[in-house]
Every structure is written in C-alpha cells, then in structure tokens.
PDB file of C-alpha atoms and ligand atoms in Angstrom:
ATOM      1  CA  UNK A1301      -1.015 -19.815  -8.454  1.00  0.00           C
ATOM      2  CA  UNK A1302      -2.162 -16.440  -7.123  1.00  0.00           C
ATOM      3  CA  UNK A1303      -1.417 -13.105  -8.766  1.00  0.00           C
ATOM      4  CA  UNK A1304       1.451 -12.234  -6.430  1.00  0.00           C
ATOM      5  CA  UNK A1305       3.098 -15.636  -6.848  1.00  0.00           C
ATOM      6  CA  UNK A1306       2.714 -15.289 -10.607  1.00  0.00           C
ATOM      7  CA  UNK A1307       4.390 -11.851 -10.578  1.00  0.00           C
ATOM      8  CA  UNK A1308       7.224 -13.248  -8.440  1.00  0.00           C
ATOM      9  CA  UNK A1309       7.709 -16.098 -10.909  1.00  0.00           C
ATOM     10  CA  UNK A1310       8.072 -13.519 -13.730  1.00  0.00           C
ATOM     11  CA  UNK A1311      10.488 -11.247 -11.854  1.00  0.00           C
ATOM     12  CA  UNK A1312      14.071 -11.828 -12.873  1.00  0.00           C
ATOM     13  CA  UNK A1313      13.287 -13.074 -16.387  1.00  0.00           C
ATOM     14  CA  UNK A1314      15.904 -12.131 -18.965  1.00  0.00           C
ATOM     15  CA  UNK A1315      15.121  -9.131 -21.153  1.00  0.00           C
ATOM     16  CA  UNK A1316      15.906  -8.483 -24.815  1.00  0.00           C
ATOM     17  CA  UNK A1317      19.609  -9.218 -25.396  1.00  0.00           C
ATOM     18  CA  UNK A1318      19.901  -6.639 -28.183  1.00  0.00           C
ATOM     19  CA  UNK A1319      16.653  -4.675 -28.155  1.00  0.00           C
ATOM     20  CA  UNK A1320      15.600  -3.463 -31.601  1.00  0.00           C
ATOM     21  CA  UNK A1321      13.913  -0.078 -31.450  1.00  0.00           C
ATOM     22  CA  UNK A1322      12.428  -0.506 -34.933  1.00  0.00           C
ATOM     23  CA  UNK A1323      10.390  -3.450 -33.535  1.00  0.00           C
ATOM     24  CA  UNK A1324       9.495  -1.446 -30.398  1.00  0.00           C
ATOM     25  CA  UNK A1325      10.963  -4.094 -28.120  1.00  0.00           C
ATOM     26  CA  UNK A1326       9.865  -3.102 -24.617  1.00  0.00           C
ATOM     27  CA  UNK A1327       9.268  -5.915 -22.115  1.00  0.00           C
ATOM     28  CA  UNK A1328       6.006  -5.870 -20.188  1.00  0.00           C
ATOM     29  CA  UNK A1329       6.778  -5.334 -16.468  1.00  0.00           C
ATOM     30  CA  UNK A1330       6.154  -8.555 -14.472  1.00  0.00           C
ATOM     31  CA  UNK A1331       3.509  -7.002 -12.213  1.00  0.00           C
ATOM     32  CA  UNK A1332       1.529  -5.720 -15.180  1.00  0.00           C
ATOM     33  CA  UNK A1333       1.847  -9.054 -17.014  1.00  0.00           C
ATOM     34  CA  UNK A1334       0.652 -10.929 -13.905  1.00  0.00           C
ATOM     35  CA  UNK A1335      -2.237  -8.461 -13.502  1.00  0.00           C
ATOM     36  CA  UNK A1336      -3.370  -8.857 -17.107  1.00  0.00           C
ATOM     37  CA  UNK A1337      -3.219 -12.666 -17.018  1.00  0.00           C
ATOM     38  CA  UNK A1338      -4.897 -12.809 -13.619  1.00  0.00           C
ATOM     39  CA  UNK A1339      -7.817 -10.739 -14.914  1.00  0.00           C
ATOM     40  CA  UNK A1340      -8.025 -12.816 -18.070  1.00  0.00           C
ATOM     41  CA  UNK A1341      -8.070 -16.001 -16.014  1.00  0.00           C
ATOM     42  CA  UNK A1342     -10.812 -14.607 -13.754  1.00  0.00           C
ATOM     43  CA  UNK A1343     -12.855 -13.958 -16.900  1.00  0.00           C
ATOM     44  CA  UNK A1344     -12.505 -17.647 -17.833  1.00  0.00           C
ATOM     45  CA  UNK A1345     -10.281 -16.844 -20.833  1.00  0.00           C
ATOM     46  CA  UNK A1346      -7.113 -18.781 -19.915  1.00  0.00           C
ATOM     47  CA  UNK A1347      -7.563 -22.088 -18.048  1.00  0.00           C
ATOM     48  CA  UNK A1348      -8.464 -24.854 -20.497  1.00  0.00           C
ATOM     49  CA  UNK A1349      -8.146 -22.484 -23.467  1.00  0.00           C
ATOM     50  CA  UNK A1350      -5.754 -21.995 -26.371  1.00  0.00           C
ATOM     51  CA  UNK A1351      -3.838 -18.760 -25.830  1.00  0.00           C
ATOM     52  CA  UNK A1352      -1.749 -16.905 -28.432  1.00  0.00           C
ATOM     53  CA  UNK A1353       0.743 -14.187 -27.500  1.00  0.00           C
ATOM     54  CA  UNK A1354       1.254 -11.980 -30.568  1.00  0.00           C
ATOM     55  CA  UNK A1355       4.731 -10.395 -30.641  1.00  0.00           C
ATOM     56  CA  UNK A1356       5.759 -12.477 -27.656  1.00  0.00           C
ATOM     57  CA  UNK A1357       9.274 -10.986 -27.413  1.00  0.00           C
ATOM     58  CA  UNK A1358      10.994 -12.544 -24.410  1.00  0.00           C
ATOM     59  CA  UNK A1359       7.805 -14.432 -23.634  1.00  0.00           C
ATOM     60  CA  UNK A1360       6.519 -12.827 -20.449  1.00  0.00           C
ATOM     61  CA  UNK A1361       2.785 -12.851 -21.358  1.00  0.00           C
ATOM     62  CA  UNK A1362       2.926 -16.337 -22.890  1.00  0.00           C
ATOM     63  CA  UNK A1363       4.727 -17.677 -19.823  1.00  0.00           C
ATOM     64  CA  UNK A1364       2.281 -16.020 -17.454  1.00  0.00           C
ATOM     65  CA  UNK A1365      -0.571 -17.678 -19.378  1.00  0.00           C
ATOM     66  CA  UNK A1366       1.255 -21.017 -19.295  1.00  0.00           C
ATOM     67  CA  UNK A1367       1.209 -20.899 -15.480  1.00  0.00           C
ATOM     68  CA  UNK A1368      -2.622 -20.832 -15.424  1.00  0.00           C
ATOM     69  CA  UNK A1369      -3.463 -24.294 -16.815  1.00  0.00           C
ATOM     70  CA  UNK A1370      -4.294 -23.406 -20.415  1.00  0.00           C
ATOM     71  CA  UNK A1371      -4.897 -26.184 -22.955  1.00  0.00           C
ATOM     72  CA  UNK A1372      -2.151 -24.731 -25.160  1.00  0.00           C
ATOM     73  CA  UNK A1373      -0.007 -21.594 -25.419  1.00  0.00           C
ATOM     74  CA  UNK A1374       1.649 -20.231 -28.554  1.00  0.00           C
ATOM     75  CA  UNK A1375       4.129 -17.367 -28.624  1.00  0.00           C
ATOM     76  CA  UNK A1376       4.620 -15.730 -32.044  1.00  0.00           C
ATOM     77  CA  UNK A1377       7.525 -13.366 -32.673  1.00  0.00           C
ATOM     78  CA  UNK A1378       9.450 -12.206 -35.728  1.00  0.00           C
ATOM     79  CA  UNK A1379      12.822 -11.758 -33.955  1.00  0.00           C
ATOM     80  CA  UNK A1380      14.772 -15.010 -33.566  1.00  0.00           C
ATOM     81  CA  UNK A1381      17.028 -13.590 -30.830  1.00  0.00           C
ATOM     82  CA  UNK A1382      14.037 -12.632 -28.711  1.00  0.00           C
ATOM     83  CA  UNK A1383      12.627 -16.131 -29.140  1.00  0.00           C
ATOM     84  CA  UNK A1384      15.926 -17.616 -27.933  1.00  0.00           C
ATOM     85  CA  UNK A1385      15.565 -15.533 -24.754  1.00  0.00           C
ATOM     86  CA  UNK A1386      11.923 -16.624 -24.426  1.00  0.00           C
ATOM     87  CA  UNK A1387      13.039 -20.269 -24.533  1.00  0.00           C
ATOM     88  CA  UNK A1388      15.576 -19.603 -21.770  1.00  0.00           C
ATOM     89  CA  UNK A1389      12.896 -17.807 -19.772  1.00  0.00           C
ATOM     90  CA  UNK A1390      10.649 -20.836 -20.119  1.00  0.00           C
ATOM     91  CA  UNK A1391      13.315 -22.918 -18.388  1.00  0.00           C
ATOM     92  CA  UNK A1392      13.403 -20.352 -15.563  1.00  0.00           C
ATOM     93  CA  UNK A1393       9.626 -20.176 -15.103  1.00  0.00           C
ATOM     94  CA  UNK A1394       9.026 -23.905 -15.647  1.00  0.00           C
ATOM     95  CA  UNK A1395       5.296 -23.421 -16.319  1.00  0.00           C
ATOM     96  CA  UNK A1396       2.841 -26.304 -16.070  1.00  0.00           C
ATOM     97  CA  UNK A1397       2.031 -26.052 -19.794  1.00  0.00           C
ATOM     98  CA  UNK A1398       4.887 -25.894 -22.336  1.00  0.00           C
ATOM     99  CA  UNK A1399       4.826 -22.994 -24.801  1.00  0.00           C
ATOM    100  CA  UNK A1400       5.058 -23.463 -28.578  1.00  0.00           C
ATOM    101  CA  UNK A1401       7.414 -20.709 -29.748  1.00  0.00           C
ATOM    102  CA  UNK A1402       6.855 -19.725 -33.366  1.00  0.00           C
ATOM    103  CA  UNK A1403       8.787 -17.363 -35.579  1.00  0.00           C
ATOM    104  CA  UNK A1404       6.585 -15.303 -37.869  1.00  0.00           C
ATOM    105  CA  UNK A1405       4.862 -12.057 -38.704  1.00  0.00           C
ATOM    106  CA  UNK A1406       1.967 -11.252 -36.392  1.00  0.00           C
ATOM    107  CA  UNK A1407       0.433  -8.942 -38.992  1.00  0.00           C
ATOM    108  CA  UNK A1408      -0.126 -11.764 -41.463  1.00  0.00           C
ATOM    109  CA  UNK A1409      -2.813 -13.710 -39.601  1.00  0.00           C
ATOM    110  CA  UNK A1410      -0.852 -16.921 -39.147  1.00  0.00           C
ATOM    111  CA  UNK A1411      -3.884 -19.052 -38.241  1.00  0.00           C
ATOM    112  CA  UNK A1412      -7.429 -19.575 -39.448  1.00  0.00           C
ATOM    113  CA  UNK A1413     -10.570 -17.914 -38.035  1.00  0.00           C
ATOM    114  CA  UNK A1414     -11.391 -18.899 -34.441  1.00  0.00           C
ATOM    115  CA  UNK A1415      -8.309 -21.112 -34.256  1.00  0.00           C
ATOM    116  CA  UNK A1416      -7.367 -19.722 -30.852  1.00  0.00           C
ATOM    117  CA  UNK A1417      -9.572 -18.739 -27.941  1.00  0.00           C
ATOM    118  CA  UNK A1418      -7.595 -15.882 -26.448  1.00  0.00           C
ATOM    119  CA  UNK A1419      -4.976 -13.492 -27.789  1.00  0.00           C
ATOM    120  CA  UNK A1420      -2.796 -11.646 -25.288  1.00  0.00           C
ATOM    121  CA  UNK A1421      -0.460  -8.965 -26.587  1.00  0.00           C
ATOM    122  CA  UNK A1422       1.610  -5.933 -25.910  1.00  0.00           C
ATOM    123  CA  UNK A1423       1.894  -4.868 -29.543  1.00  0.00           C
ATOM    124  CA  UNK A1424       4.230  -2.222 -30.899  1.00  0.00           C
ATOM    125  CA  UNK A1425       2.347   1.040 -30.348  1.00  0.00           C
ATOM    126  CA  UNK A1426       3.325   2.295 -33.788  1.00  0.00           C
ATOM    127  CA  UNK A1427       5.438   5.022 -32.192  1.00  0.00           C
ATOM    128  CA  UNK A1428       8.468   4.521 -34.440  1.00  0.00           C
ATOM    129  CA  UNK A1429       8.606   6.117 -37.842  1.00  0.00           C
ATOM    130  CA  UNK A1430       7.902   3.429 -40.451  1.00  0.00           C
ATOM    131  CA  UNK A1431       5.939   1.461 -37.856  1.00  0.00           C
ATOM    132  CA  UNK A1432       2.820   3.636 -37.711  1.00  0.00           C
ATOM    133  CA  UNK A1433      -0.417   1.699 -37.275  1.00  0.00           C
ATOM    134  CA  UNK A1434       1.386  -1.370 -35.899  1.00  0.00           C
ATOM    135  CA  UNK A1435      -1.117  -1.839 -33.075  1.00  0.00           C
ATOM    136  CA  UNK A1436      -3.961  -1.678 -35.605  1.00  0.00           C
ATOM    137  CA  UNK A1437      -2.339  -4.503 -37.629  1.00  0.00           C
ATOM    138  CA  UNK A1438      -2.005  -6.656 -34.489  1.00  0.00           C
ATOM    139  CA  UNK A1439      -5.653  -5.994 -33.597  1.00  0.00           C
ATOM    140  CA  UNK A1440      -6.660  -7.015 -37.123  1.00  0.00           C
ATOM    141  CA  UNK A1441      -4.935 -10.356 -36.568  1.00  0.00           C
ATOM    142  CA  UNK A1442      -6.562 -10.792 -33.151  1.00  0.00           C
ATOM    143  CA  UNK A1443      -9.973 -10.083 -34.698  1.00  0.00           C
ATOM    144  CA  UNK A1444      -9.408 -12.680 -37.397  1.00  0.00           C
ATOM    145  CA  UNK A1445      -8.088 -15.569 -35.280  1.00  0.00           C
ATOM    146  CA  UNK A1446      -9.461 -15.247 -31.731  1.00  0.00           C
ATOM    147  CA  UNK A1447     -12.681 -15.154 -29.748  1.00  0.00           C
ATOM    148  CA  UNK A1448     -11.329 -12.689 -27.227  1.00  0.00           C
ATOM    149  CA  UNK A1449      -8.210 -10.531 -26.884  1.00  0.00           C
ATOM    150  CA  UNK A1450      -6.335  -8.603 -24.225  1.00  0.00           C
ATOM    151  CA  UNK A1451      -4.050  -5.848 -25.454  1.00  0.00           C
ATOM    152  CA  UNK A1452      -1.925  -3.047 -24.064  1.00  0.00           C
ATOM    153  CA  UNK A1453      -1.971   0.333 -25.823  1.00  0.00           C
ATOM    154  CA  UNK A1454      -0.643   3.779 -25.114  1.00  0.00           C
ATOM    155  CA  UNK A1455      -2.841   6.124 -23.059  1.00  0.00           C
ATOM    156  CA  UNK A1456      -5.556   7.841 -25.059  1.00  0.00           C
ATOM    157  CA  UNK A1457      -6.232   4.828 -27.308  1.00  0.00           C
ATOM    158  CA  UNK A1458      -9.715   4.032 -26.005  1.00  0.00           C
ATOM    159  CA  UNK A1459     -11.716   5.800 -28.729  1.00  0.00           C
ATOM    160  CA  UNK A1460      -9.563   4.218 -31.431  1.00  0.00           C
ATOM    161  CA  UNK A1461      -9.754   0.705 -29.931  1.00  0.00           C
ATOM    162  CA  UNK A1462     -13.544   0.911 -29.395  1.00  0.00           C
ATOM    163  CA  UNK A1463     -14.177   2.154 -32.893  1.00  0.00           C
ATOM    164  CA  UNK A1464     -11.790  -0.412 -34.413  1.00  0.00           C
ATOM    165  CA  UNK A1465     -13.507  -3.228 -32.478  1.00  0.00           C
ATOM    166  CA  UNK A1466     -16.967  -2.004 -33.529  1.00  0.00           C
ATOM    167  CA  UNK A1467     -15.908  -1.926 -37.196  1.00  0.00           C
ATOM    168  CA  UNK A1468     -14.880  -5.589 -36.874  1.00  0.00           C
ATOM    169  CA  UNK A1469     -18.136  -6.536 -35.116  1.00  0.00           C
ATOM    170  CA  UNK A1470     -16.339  -6.712 -31.756  1.00  0.00           C
ATOM    171  CA  UNK A1471     -16.971  -5.127 -28.375  1.00  0.00           C
ATOM    172  CA  UNK A1472     -14.654  -3.698 -25.721  1.00  0.00           C
ATOM    173  CA  UNK A1473     -15.929  -5.299 -22.517  1.00  0.00           C
ATOM    174  CA  UNK A1474     -13.242  -4.112 -20.074  1.00  0.00           C
ATOM    175  CA  UNK A1475     -10.820  -1.202 -20.102  1.00  0.00           C
ATOM    176  CA  UNK A1476      -8.444  -0.004 -17.455  1.00  0.00           C
ATOM    177  CA  UNK A1477      -5.455   2.258 -17.066  1.00  0.00           C
ATOM    178  CA  UNK A1478      -2.048   1.106 -15.830  1.00  0.00           C
ATOM    179  CA  UNK A1479       1.529   2.291 -15.551  1.00  0.00           C
ATOM    180  CA  UNK A1480       4.281   0.766 -17.652  1.00  0.00           C
ATOM    181  CA  UNK A1481       7.780   1.070 -16.269  1.00  0.00           C
ATOM    182  CA  UNK A1482      10.268   1.437 -19.130  1.00  0.00           C
ATOM    183  CA  UNK A1483      13.954   0.929 -18.309  1.00  0.00           C
ATOM    184  CA  UNK A1484      16.613   2.797 -20.279  1.00  0.00           C
ATOM    185  CA  UNK A1485      17.033   0.626 -23.391  1.00  0.00           C
ATOM    186  CA  UNK A1486      17.679   2.952 -26.314  1.00  0.00           C
ATOM    187  CA  UNK A1487      19.854   5.981 -27.098  1.00  0.00           C
ATOM    188  CA  UNK A1488      16.851   8.310 -27.224  1.00  0.00           C
ATOM    189  CA  UNK A1489      15.968   7.411 -23.593  1.00  0.00           C
ATOM    190  CA  UNK A1490      17.205  10.199 -21.379  1.00  0.00           C
ATOM    191  CA  UNK A1491      16.357   8.738 -17.942  1.00  0.00           C
ATOM    192  CA  UNK A1492      17.250   5.462 -16.221  1.00  0.00           C
ATOM    193  CA  UNK A1493      13.555   4.631 -15.975  1.00  0.00           C
ATOM    194  CA  UNK A1494      10.412   6.229 -17.256  1.00  0.00           C
ATOM    195  CA  UNK A1495       6.805   5.532 -16.382  1.00  0.00           C
ATOM    196  CA  UNK A1496       4.493   5.448 -19.400  1.00  0.00           C
ATOM    197  CA  UNK A1497       0.722   5.576 -18.972  1.00  0.00           C
ATOM    198  CA  UNK A1498      -0.983   2.730 -20.820  1.00  0.00           C
ATOM    199  CA  UNK A1499      -4.464   1.277 -21.268  1.00  0.00           C
ATOM    200  CA  UNK A1500      -5.509  -2.372 -21.324  1.00  0.00           C
ATOM    201  CA  UNK A1501      -8.534  -3.619 -23.201  1.00  0.00           C
ATOM    202  CA  UNK A1502     -10.488  -6.855 -23.297  1.00  0.00           C
ATOM    203  CA  UNK A1503     -12.292  -7.245 -26.608  1.00  0.00           C
ATOM    204  CA  UNK A1504     -14.850  -9.884 -27.557  1.00  0.00           C
ATOM    205  CA  UNK A1505     -14.680 -10.526 -31.278  1.00  0.00           C
ATOM    206  CA  UNK A1506     -17.790 -11.588 -33.147  1.00  0.00           C
TER     207      UNK A1506
HETATM  208  C1  SAM B1830       6.338  -3.996 -27.022  1.00  0.00           C
HETATM  209  S1  SAM B1830       7.202  -5.483 -27.391  1.00  0.00           S
HETATM  210  C2  SAM B1830       6.375  -6.623 -26.332  1.00  0.00           C
HETATM  211  C3  SAM B1830       7.141  -7.875 -26.098  1.00  0.00           C
HETATM  212  C4  SAM B1830       6.462  -8.908 -25.208  1.00  0.00           C
HETATM  213  N1  SAM B1830       5.183  -9.319 -25.744  1.00  0.00           N
HETATM  214  C5  SAM B1830       6.254  -8.398 -23.813  1.00  0.00           C
HETATM  215  O1  SAM B1830       5.087  -8.152 -23.481  1.00  0.00           O
HETATM  216  O2  SAM B1830       7.213  -8.229 -23.072  1.00  0.00           O
HETATM  217  C6  SAM B1830       6.535  -5.854 -29.018  1.00  0.00           C
HETATM  218  C7  SAM B1830       7.060  -7.152 -29.575  1.00  0.00           C
HETATM  219  O3  SAM B1830       6.474  -7.383 -30.871  1.00  0.00           O
HETATM  220  C8  SAM B1830       7.472  -7.870 -31.749  1.00  0.00           C
HETATM  221  N2  SAM B1830       7.043  -7.568 -33.115  1.00  0.00           N
HETATM  222  C9  SAM B1830       7.012  -6.350 -33.704  1.00  0.00           C
HETATM  223  N3  SAM B1830       6.490  -6.443 -34.938  1.00  0.00           N
HETATM  224  C10 SAM B1830       6.187  -7.762 -35.112  1.00  0.00           C
HETATM  225  C11 SAM B1830       5.580  -8.503 -36.176  1.00  0.00           C
HETATM  226  N4  SAM B1830       5.180  -7.914 -37.315  1.00  0.00           N
HETATM  227  N5  SAM B1830       5.398  -9.826 -36.021  1.00  0.00           N
HETATM  228  C12 SAM B1830       5.791 -10.459 -34.873  1.00  0.00           C
HETATM  229  N6  SAM B1830       6.354  -9.813 -33.846  1.00  0.00           N
HETATM  230  C13 SAM B1830       6.549  -8.482 -33.966  1.00  0.00           C
HETATM  231  C14 SAM B1830       8.728  -7.178 -31.330  1.00  0.00           C
HETATM  232  O4  SAM B1830       9.903  -7.813 -31.775  1.00  0.00           O
HETATM  233  C15 SAM B1830       8.567  -7.189 -29.806  1.00  0.00           C
HETATM  234  O5  SAM B1830       9.107  -8.357 -29.261  1.00  0.00           O
END
C-alpha cells in the first residue's frame, strides 16, 4: 500500500472519546502518521519486524504499521478508554497484521532489551504541569527495548534528542520538521484548529 492509500485508510478513524489533557492525548494527523510509517518502511524498519507503538492512544501509528506487513505490532497505552477506541479503529482499518493492544505504563520498560525491532511513538511532550520530562521517559523505554525508534517531538527538540541519544549510546540518523494539526480538544484551546510545528527523529540505539 502506497503512502497516499495508507493516509486515506487512516482518515476517518475515531479520535479520543474523552480526551485527557493530563495524558496529553492529541491524535497524530493521518497524513503525518502515514508519512512517518512510510519513511520507516523505506528504511527497512517495518516489514517483517516487530513494531511497538508506545502511548498508542487511538492506535493510528500502530495501525499504520500493521498495514505494512510487519511480523508483529504491539500498541501500549495506559488509558483503557483510548484502547477501546483503538480496537474499534482496527476494525475500520482492517490491517493485514492484527495488533496486540496492551494496557500499561510506557515509562516502565514493559519488555526486555532488544525485544522489539522498532518503536514508533508520539509521546506526551511533557507540556502539562506534572508531566514534565514525559518524552524523555518514553525515549528511555525506547532505548532499553528497541533497535531503532521513530518519535515526534515539539519543535526545538533536536539538541535535546541528539544529546539524549548520545548518552544512551544511540545516534540520530534522520531528522525532519513537520506540521501537526491540532483540533480544538481542550478548554485552553482558543481556536478551532491550530498548527503546531514538530520534529521527527529516527534513532538507532546501540
Ligand atoms: C500525544 S498522544 C499520542 C497518541 C497516539 N500515539 C497518536 O499518535 O495518535 C500520547 C499518548 O500517550 C498516552 N500516555 C501518556 N502517558 C503514558 C504512559 N505513561 N504510559 C502509556 N501511555 C501513556 C496518552 O494517553 C496518549 O494516548
């Protein structure tokens, strides 16, 4: 399935039924999710591999991966309601590979070292008070369980991500900027939609 067909498959998926701002529940836009998974697949990181989506939410990244012939896909999320939506979304997408949906804390390294090939994630940015450093905790998990990871961060994160990866013996091999369309979800959102600048990174972990 090409990138455009993949994005079309992801359009129309259900979003968070009761989004929880304390968990920074923002769905990845379908075009951006398709772009990330397409790039990851071109790098040889999806087809035939075990893919883990950390903080899978309504499942968009896991489902995009599941459309690209992976050996296995796992979606880990702490919010049971979001996982229920992800299961519904799986019925809508009907990917070639079924997804194993798991409830748990992504910051507590749920698997052993090198137990998955590829982590994909749009982690909480740590923007909410009490949630500071959340993206760092997700990266720590990626470093401990995966060979390679793809993650979305807020703009201006490159120095932090490169230095974090280096400290863990990893290397940022690809970085690019993108726009993230955020619909009005929470009381503090003043506009119907807002475009947030983000950065995507591919990291090879030692
Ligand atoms: C920015 S949203 C991204 C959701 C989804 N991955 C996507 O791309 O549309 C971050 C997700 O991480 C989840 N989350 C936050 N903290 C978590 C934790 N400690 N363990 C597991 N999931 C967590 C949130 O509930 C939310 O679904």
